DNA sequence: CAGTGTTTACAGGACA
DNA sequence: TGTCCTGTAAACACTG
């Protein structure tokens, strides 16, 4: 396991498998699905190690996408031209890494043999893709609606519409990082002195740092809502932005999920959502819900809000 | 033609 | 030690 340097081991290989990296990329996007090129971009933005030998690791990554059932290919629709499909995580693949290691999975995710995590989630890839696309539609509508919701006094407090259960997908960078906090020995320092998330994020995610998305006190603005957590305009991800599939997808529905809208919005990784300070192990990033910052991820409406939002549309 | 997606093969490491 | 997972390479087909 590579040991992070004092401030970074940016040029060393990250302690994540391609599956982890890909899952991170997908999870980091509020739409919970990304085209291959955006997955590449995410990894290269965040991990300088992968800015070299691109052909090698990108081939490996593509191999993983095709080979592993935990990734689902979601075809573009006619109104979203472009090359390649979107890739999403299978809704039931949530606990592959529950052994705490993101280098090696506890077990390989197989569609046929997987545990029925959620009866509402189709197990067949095609059905799952369709399911994800439907969820995406709902999410996009919700995002759109949320962006036009009237401002709450003192600003639109997104935490009030965030997932109440605080569920975090195991693939979320937030969880990956958090897990590493708990790791004894080497990786203990990883998250604090390891990847320079802040340093890398700052230039790479100007919209967050610049628009108040990362500012715990700043209300979410319309401008901010126009941008995904990916640091690029939602419109560009959504290819026109009106109907497109790219909406976040629930990985594991929460008990709070509304029937009919299983597990709707989940979250956005905290590293996208929180200020750099909150990456500290001692930071109260766990205080999600109440004082939770108006993070892009938390910006997703709750299931109930979603329903009404969708209904409005 | 470049990018994307699929498949096969093999080596190496982790784990039971 | 055998099995499983991961990483890598390569060939090939498809598509915009």
Tab-separated table of C-alpha atoms (C1' of nucleotides) in Angstrom:
chain	number	residue	atom	x	y	z
A	1	UNK	CA	0.000	0.000	0.000
A	2	UNK	CA	1.535	3.248	-1.000
A	3	UNK	CA	2.200	5.522	1.857
A	4	UNK	CA	1.196	9.095	1.424
A	5	UNK	CA	3.761	11.749	1.774
A	6	UNK	CA	3.500	14.574	4.147
A	7	UNK	CA	1.148	16.549	2.038
A	8	UNK	CA	0.518	14.374	-0.886
A	9	UNK	CA	1.522	11.321	-2.706
A	10	UNK	CA	0.050	12.636	-5.784
A	11	UNK	CA	2.587	11.001	-7.987
A	12	UNK	CA	2.243	7.674	-6.309
A	13	UNK	CA	-0.375	5.209	-7.174
A	14	UNK	CA	-3.508	5.764	-5.148
A	15	UNK	CA	-4.521	2.881	-2.909
A	16	UNK	CA	-7.689	2.309	-4.855
A	17	UNK	CA	-8.591	-0.212	-7.426
A	18	UNK	CA	-9.993	0.912	-10.717
A	19	UNK	CA	-13.346	-0.246	-9.531
A	20	UNK	CA	-13.103	2.052	-6.552
A	21	UNK	CA	-11.926	4.932	-8.636
A	22	UNK	CA	-14.667	4.461	-11.142
A	23	UNK	CA	-17.244	4.171	-8.434
A	24	UNK	CA	-15.928	7.328	-6.841
A	25	UNK	CA	-16.231	9.170	-10.087
A	26	UNK	CA	-19.762	8.017	-10.605
A	27	UNK	CA	-20.719	8.753	-7.048
A	28	UNK	CA	-19.178	12.170	-7.177
A	29	UNK	CA	-21.542	13.189	-9.864
A	30	UNK	CA	-24.974	14.205	-8.629
A	31	UNK	CA	-26.477	12.435	-11.570
A	32	UNK	CA	-24.777	9.243	-10.439
A	33	UNK	CA	-23.871	8.369	-13.952
A	34	UNK	CA	-21.039	9.509	-16.123
A	35	UNK	CA	-19.757	8.939	-19.599
A	36	UNK	CA	-16.420	7.259	-19.876
A	37	UNK	CA	-14.636	10.431	-20.763
A	38	UNK	CA	-15.875	12.104	-17.603
A	39	UNK	CA	-14.729	9.174	-15.525
A	40	UNK	CA	-11.307	9.573	-17.033
A	41	UNK	CA	-11.407	13.238	-16.312
A	42	UNK	CA	-12.439	12.763	-12.732
A	43	UNK	CA	-9.619	10.352	-12.058
A	44	UNK	CA	-7.027	12.473	-13.750
A	45	UNK	CA	-8.218	15.601	-12.020
A	46	UNK	CA	-8.080	14.007	-8.649
A	47	UNK	CA	-5.156	11.641	-8.952
A	48	UNK	CA	-2.148	13.037	-10.772
A	49	UNK	CA	-0.693	9.578	-10.909
A	50	UNK	CA	-3.180	8.786	-13.613
A	51	UNK	CA	-2.181	11.679	-15.774
A	52	UNK	CA	0.494	9.485	-17.213
A	53	UNK	CA	0.282	6.230	-19.083
A	54	UNK	CA	-3.282	7.048	-19.852
A	55	UNK	CA	-3.628	4.379	-22.463
A	56	UNK	CA	-2.674	1.693	-20.024
A	57	UNK	CA	-4.955	2.502	-17.147
A	58	UNK	CA	-7.788	3.639	-19.348
A	59	UNK	CA	-7.772	0.319	-21.063
A	60	UNK	CA	-7.857	-1.348	-17.681
A	61	UNK	CA	-10.657	0.862	-16.600
A	62	UNK	CA	-12.713	0.086	-19.646
A	63	UNK	CA	-12.054	-3.549	-19.040
A	64	UNK	CA	-13.392	-3.170	-15.531
A	65	UNK	CA	-16.483	-1.371	-16.679
A	66	UNK	CA	-17.355	-4.100	-19.091
A	67	UNK	CA	-16.225	-6.977	-16.979
A	68	UNK	CA	-17.767	-6.110	-13.659
A	69	UNK	CA	-21.458	-6.414	-13.165
A	70	UNK	CA	-21.420	-3.634	-10.666
A	71	UNK	CA	-21.232	-1.157	-13.504
A	72	UNK	CA	-24.203	-0.621	-15.702
A	73	UNK	CA	-24.141	0.899	-19.093
A	74	UNK	CA	-26.937	3.340	-19.685
A	75	UNK	CA	-27.468	4.174	-23.309
A	76	UNK	CA	-27.716	7.722	-24.389
A	77	UNK	CA	-31.053	8.808	-25.521
A	78	UNK	CA	-31.618	10.319	-28.928
A	79	UNK	CA	-31.709	13.790	-27.451
A	80	UNK	CA	-28.284	13.430	-25.926
A	81	UNK	CA	-25.833	12.985	-28.725
A	82	UNK	CA	-22.307	11.959	-28.006
A	83	UNK	CA	-20.002	9.070	-28.015
A	84	UNK	CA	-20.325	6.185	-25.679
A	85	UNK	CA	-22.865	5.491	-23.021
A	86	UNK	CA	-23.294	6.629	-19.483
A	87	UNK	CA	-22.015	4.383	-16.761
A	88	UNK	CA	-23.663	3.971	-13.416
A	89	UNK	CA	-23.268	1.778	-10.402
A	90	UNK	CA	-25.606	-1.103	-10.065
A	91	UNK	CA	-28.149	-0.184	-7.411
A	92	UNK	CA	-27.398	-3.312	-5.466
A	93	UNK	CA	-23.659	-3.202	-5.441
A	94	UNK	CA	-23.436	-1.109	-2.342
A	95	UNK	CA	-21.532	-3.334	0.009
A	96	UNK	CA	-18.772	-4.729	-2.128
A	97	UNK	CA	-16.143	-2.959	-0.104
A	98	UNK	CA	-17.449	-3.456	3.355
A	99	UNK	CA	-14.263	-5.128	4.399
A	100	UNK	CA	-12.739	-1.693	4.558
A	101	UNK	CA	-10.297	-2.237	1.760
A	102	UNK	CA	-10.759	-0.348	-1.432
A	103	UNK	CA	-7.966	-2.184	-3.076
A	104	UNK	CA	-9.650	-5.480	-2.951
A	105	UNK	CA	-13.309	-6.163	-2.713
A	106	UNK	CA	-14.828	-8.487	-0.207
A	107	UNK	CA	-16.365	-10.294	-3.083
A	108	UNK	CA	-17.032	-9.709	-6.670
A	109	UNK	CA	-20.387	-8.292	-7.479
A	110	UNK	CA	-22.369	-10.622	-9.653
A	111	UNK	CA	-25.810	-9.774	-10.815
A	112	UNK	CA	-26.987	-13.309	-10.791
A	113	UNK	CA	-25.758	-14.197	-7.361
A	114	UNK	CA	-26.152	-10.972	-5.585
A	115	UNK	CA	-28.139	-10.562	-2.480
A	116	UNK	CA	-31.489	-8.964	-2.880
A	117	UNK	CA	-30.537	-5.681	-1.352
A	118	UNK	CA	-33.694	-4.089	-2.475
A	119	UNK	CA	-36.607	-5.863	-4.007
A	120	UNK	CA	-37.515	-2.722	-5.852
A	121	UNK	CA	-34.266	-2.678	-7.681
A	122	UNK	CA	-34.167	-4.816	-10.774
A	123	UNK	CA	-31.348	-7.264	-10.866
A	124	UNK	CA	-31.001	-7.720	-14.578
A	125	UNK	CA	-28.609	-5.228	-16.074
A	126	UNK	CA	-31.035	-4.100	-18.688
A	127	UNK	CA	-33.765	-3.618	-16.134
A	128	UNK	CA	-31.379	-1.930	-13.779
A	129	UNK	CA	-30.309	0.430	-16.504
A	130	UNK	CA	-33.898	1.246	-17.196
A	131	UNK	CA	-34.517	1.665	-13.514
A	132	UNK	CA	-31.559	3.984	-13.217
A	133	UNK	CA	-32.726	5.998	-16.132
A	134	UNK	CA	-36.122	6.402	-14.571
A	135	UNK	CA	-34.525	7.448	-11.324
A	136	UNK	CA	-32.389	9.813	-13.285
A	137	UNK	CA	-35.434	11.435	-14.788
A	138	UNK	CA	-36.929	11.955	-11.383
A	139	UNK	CA	-33.729	13.362	-10.047
A	140	UNK	CA	-33.261	15.750	-12.861
A	141	UNK	CA	-36.760	16.999	-12.468
A	142	UNK	CA	-36.161	17.382	-8.792
A	143	UNK	CA	-32.907	19.174	-9.278
A	144	UNK	CA	-34.580	21.441	-11.691
A	145	UNK	CA	-37.427	22.061	-9.346
A	146	UNK	CA	-35.122	22.575	-6.397
A	147	UNK	CA	-33.260	25.173	-8.340
A	148	UNK	CA	-36.434	27.120	-8.690
A	149	UNK	CA	-37.764	26.688	-5.214
A	150	UNK	CA	-38.378	29.919	-3.388
A	151	UNK	CA	-35.559	30.941	-1.147
A	152	UNK	CA	-35.944	30.086	2.484
A	153	UNK	CA	-35.412	32.884	4.935
A	154	UNK	CA	-31.729	33.335	5.189
A	155	UNK	CA	-31.202	31.309	2.119
A	156	UNK	CA	-32.341	27.989	0.904
A	157	UNK	CA	-31.167	25.565	3.474
A	158	UNK	CA	-30.507	22.477	1.519
A	159	UNK	CA	-29.924	20.448	4.589
A	160	UNK	CA	-33.582	20.689	5.230
A	161	UNK	CA	-34.285	18.699	2.164
A	162	UNK	CA	-31.442	16.337	2.364
A	163	UNK	CA	-31.667	12.700	3.065
A	164	UNK	CA	-32.711	12.453	6.657
A	165	UNK	CA	-31.154	9.135	7.277
A	166	UNK	CA	-27.719	10.371	6.414
A	167	UNK	CA	-27.100	7.344	4.327
A	168	UNK	CA	-23.771	7.376	2.589
A	169	UNK	CA	-22.950	5.023	-0.148
A	170	UNK	CA	-19.863	2.965	0.564
A	171	UNK	CA	-18.371	4.068	-2.707
A	172	UNK	CA	-18.650	7.702	-1.896
A	173	UNK	CA	-15.297	9.289	-1.460
A	174	UNK	CA	-16.570	10.557	1.801
A	175	UNK	CA	-16.942	7.051	3.049
A	176	UNK	CA	-13.748	5.876	1.536
A	177	UNK	CA	-11.840	8.656	3.141
A	178	UNK	CA	-13.688	8.298	6.384
A	179	UNK	CA	-12.887	4.645	6.500
A	180	UNK	CA	-9.294	5.434	6.092
A	181	UNK	CA	-9.444	7.703	9.054
A	182	UNK	CA	-10.194	4.701	11.107
A	183	UNK	CA	-7.476	2.593	9.678
A	184	UNK	CA	-4.726	1.981	12.109
A	185	UNK	CA	-1.222	2.801	11.091
A	186	UNK	CA	-0.242	4.060	7.728
A	187	UNK	CA	-3.467	5.248	6.360
A	188	UNK	CA	-4.385	7.076	9.463
A	189	UNK	CA	-2.476	10.005	8.142
A	190	UNK	CA	-3.710	9.465	4.703
A	191	UNK	CA	-6.736	11.589	4.746
A	192	UNK	CA	-5.177	14.393	6.623
A	193	UNK	CA	-1.850	14.486	4.951
A	194	UNK	CA	-2.465	12.203	2.073
A	195	UNK	CA	-4.355	13.217	-0.980
A	196	UNK	CA	-4.446	16.922	-1.193
A	197	UNK	CA	-8.114	16.911	-1.756
A	198	UNK	CA	-8.392	20.516	-0.999
A	199	UNK	CA	-5.450	21.533	-3.059
A	200	UNK	CA	-6.634	19.524	-5.948
A	201	UNK	CA	-10.169	20.514	-5.569
A	202	UNK	CA	-9.575	24.164	-5.379
A	203	UNK	CA	-8.426	24.602	-8.916
A	204	UNK	CA	-10.476	21.787	-10.237
A	205	UNK	CA	-13.722	22.799	-8.663
A	206	UNK	CA	-13.755	26.542	-8.946
A	207	UNK	CA	-17.494	26.640	-8.986
A	208	UNK	CA	-17.667	25.167	-5.562
A	209	UNK	CA	-15.115	27.337	-3.973
A	210	UNK	CA	-16.133	30.309	-5.903
A	211	UNK	CA	-19.849	30.088	-5.907
A	212	UNK	CA	-20.421	29.286	-2.307
A	213	UNK	CA	-21.154	25.663	-2.799
A	214	UNK	CA	-18.383	24.783	-0.458
A	215	UNK	CA	-19.196	27.508	1.909
A	216	UNK	CA	-21.068	26.231	4.866
A	217	UNK	CA	-22.669	29.556	5.485
A	218	UNK	CA	-23.540	30.475	1.993
A	219	UNK	CA	-26.947	29.699	0.680
A	220	UNK	CA	-27.165	27.806	-2.501
A	221	UNK	CA	-27.684	30.123	-5.317
A	222	UNK	CA	-29.303	29.550	-8.583
A	223	UNK	CA	-25.961	29.821	-10.186
A	224	UNK	CA	-24.665	27.083	-8.019
A	225	UNK	CA	-27.559	24.928	-8.913
A	226	UNK	CA	-26.619	25.214	-12.477
A	227	UNK	CA	-23.496	23.324	-11.736
A	228	UNK	CA	-23.157	19.759	-10.845
A	229	UNK	CA	-20.834	18.591	-8.159
A	230	UNK	CA	-18.612	17.722	-10.971
A	231	UNK	CA	-17.662	21.289	-11.391
A	232	UNK	CA	-19.180	21.637	-14.744
A	233	UNK	CA	-22.489	22.943	-15.788
A	234	UNK	CA	-25.241	20.457	-15.328
A	235	UNK	CA	-26.361	21.443	-18.730
A	236	UNK	CA	-23.250	20.093	-20.228
A	237	UNK	CA	-23.579	16.837	-18.410
A	238	UNK	CA	-27.195	16.644	-19.248
A	239	UNK	CA	-26.641	17.409	-22.847
A	240	UNK	CA	-29.268	19.967	-23.177
A	241	UNK	CA	-30.454	19.769	-19.776
A	242	UNK	CA	-34.064	19.273	-20.059
A	243	UNK	CA	-34.834	15.703	-19.977
A	244	UNK	CA	-31.796	13.879	-19.822
A	245	UNK	CA	-31.089	10.869	-17.871
A	246	UNK	CA	-28.365	12.098	-15.846
A	247	UNK	CA	-29.838	12.339	-12.454
A	248	UNK	CA	-28.521	10.862	-9.288
A	249	UNK	CA	-29.392	7.326	-8.676
A	250	UNK	CA	-30.122	5.683	-5.404
A	251	UNK	CA	-27.740	2.970	-4.559
A	252	UNK	CA	-29.353	1.797	-1.435
A	253	UNK	CA	-32.804	2.980	-0.664
A	254	UNK	CA	-33.196	4.169	2.850
A	255	UNK	CA	-35.960	3.253	5.194
A	256	UNK	CA	-37.159	6.776	4.794
A	257	UNK	CA	-37.645	6.245	1.139
A	258	UNK	CA	-41.033	6.830	-0.179
A	259	UNK	CA	-42.621	3.823	-1.754
A	260	UNK	CA	-42.698	4.397	-5.411
A	261	UNK	CA	-39.629	6.558	-5.172
A	262	UNK	CA	-37.282	4.055	-3.699
A	263	UNK	CA	-34.315	5.593	-2.081
A	264	UNK	CA	-34.456	8.663	-4.096
A	265	UNK	CA	-31.775	11.114	-3.472
A	266	UNK	CA	-28.858	9.909	-1.548
A	267	UNK	CA	-26.034	12.316	-1.167
A	268	UNK	CA	-22.972	13.800	-2.619
A	269	UNK	CA	-19.613	12.814	-1.296
A	270	UNK	CA	-18.609	15.044	1.498
A	271	UNK	CA	-15.341	15.924	-0.072
A	272	UNK	CA	-17.394	17.648	-2.649
A	273	UNK	CA	-19.830	18.922	-0.197
A	274	UNK	CA	-17.797	20.137	2.674
A	275	UNK	CA	-15.227	22.736	3.173
A	276	UNK	CA	-11.679	21.471	3.267
A	277	UNK	CA	-11.536	21.760	6.988
A	278	UNK	CA	-14.262	19.258	7.320
A	279	UNK	CA	-12.004	16.664	5.886
A	280	UNK	CA	-10.288	16.549	9.193
A	281	UNK	CA	-11.098	13.430	11.142
A	282	UNK	CA	-12.260	15.525	14.001
A	283	UNK	CA	-14.437	17.735	11.974
A	284	UNK	CA	-18.126	17.594	12.625
A	285	UNK	CA	-18.883	16.532	9.167
A	286	UNK	CA	-20.998	13.898	10.779
A	287	UNK	CA	-23.332	16.605	11.824
A	288	UNK	CA	-25.257	16.083	8.695
A	289	UNK	CA	-28.750	17.183	8.754
A	290	UNK	CA	-28.795	20.096	11.081
A	291	UNK	CA	-25.806	22.273	10.637
A	292	UNK	CA	-24.912	20.499	7.515
A	293	UNK	CA	-23.589	22.884	4.951
A	294	UNK	CA	-25.433	23.694	1.855
A	295	UNK	CA	-23.430	21.226	-0.042
A	296	UNK	CA	-24.092	20.329	-3.613
A	297	UNK	CA	-24.904	16.806	-2.717
A	298	UNK	CA	-27.055	17.684	0.162
A	299	UNK	CA	-28.750	19.910	-2.268
A	300	UNK	CA	-30.782	17.065	-3.450
A	301	UNK	CA	-34.297	17.194	-2.224
A	302	UNK	CA	-35.718	14.533	-0.026
A	303	UNK	CA	-37.945	11.906	-1.448
A	304	UNK	CA	-40.989	13.802	-0.376
A	305	UNK	CA	-39.672	16.991	-1.812
A	306	UNK	CA	-38.814	15.119	-4.908
A	307	UNK	CA	-42.257	13.773	-5.284
A	308	UNK	CA	-43.801	17.146	-5.020
A	309	UNK	CA	-41.133	18.616	-7.184
A	310	UNK	CA	-41.678	16.018	-9.802
A	311	UNK	CA	-45.360	16.484	-9.486
A	312	UNK	CA	-44.951	20.152	-10.155
A	313	UNK	CA	-43.288	19.264	-13.354
B	1	DC	C1'	-9.973	7.864	-37.370
B	2	DA	C1'	-10.396	8.198	-32.538
B	3	DG	C1'	-13.007	6.892	-28.862
B	4	DT	C1'	-15.691	3.361	-26.854
B	5	DG	C1'	-16.976	-1.306	-25.504
B	6	DT	C1'	-16.164	-6.398	-25.293
B	7	DT	C1'	-13.568	-10.297	-24.693
B	8	DT	C1'	-9.673	-13.266	-23.749
B	9	DA	C1'	-5.458	-14.281	-21.566
B	10	DC	C1'	-2.097	-14.163	-18.144
B	11	DA	C1'	0.615	-12.705	-14.036
B	12	DG	C1'	0.677	-11.407	-9.362
B	13	DG	C1'	-1.174	-10.635	-4.844
B	14	DA	C1'	-4.520	-11.426	-1.056
B	15	DC	C1'	-7.109	-14.481	1.433
B	16	DA	C1'	-9.298	-18.689	3.460
C	1	DT	C1'	-2.245	-24.259	-1.840
C	2	DG	C1'	-6.187	-23.187	-4.397
C	3	DT	C1'	-9.333	-19.619	-5.323
C	4	DC	C1'	-10.545	-15.142	-6.174
C	5	DC	C1'	-9.626	-10.411	-7.342
C	6	DT	C1'	-6.945	-7.037	-9.692
C	7	DG	C1'	-4.031	-5.098	-13.230
C	8	DT	C1'	-2.344	-5.231	-17.720
C	9	DA	C1'	-2.096	-6.259	-22.546
C	10	DA	C1'	-4.080	-7.111	-26.753
C	11	DA	C1'	-7.294	-7.993	-30.363
C	12	DC	C1'	-11.426	-6.890	-32.313
C	13	DA	C1'	-15.948	-4.689	-33.313
C	14	DC	C1'	-18.738	-0.782	-33.160
C	15	DT	C1'	-19.869	4.111	-33.495
C	16	DG	C1'	-19.894	9.200	-34.070
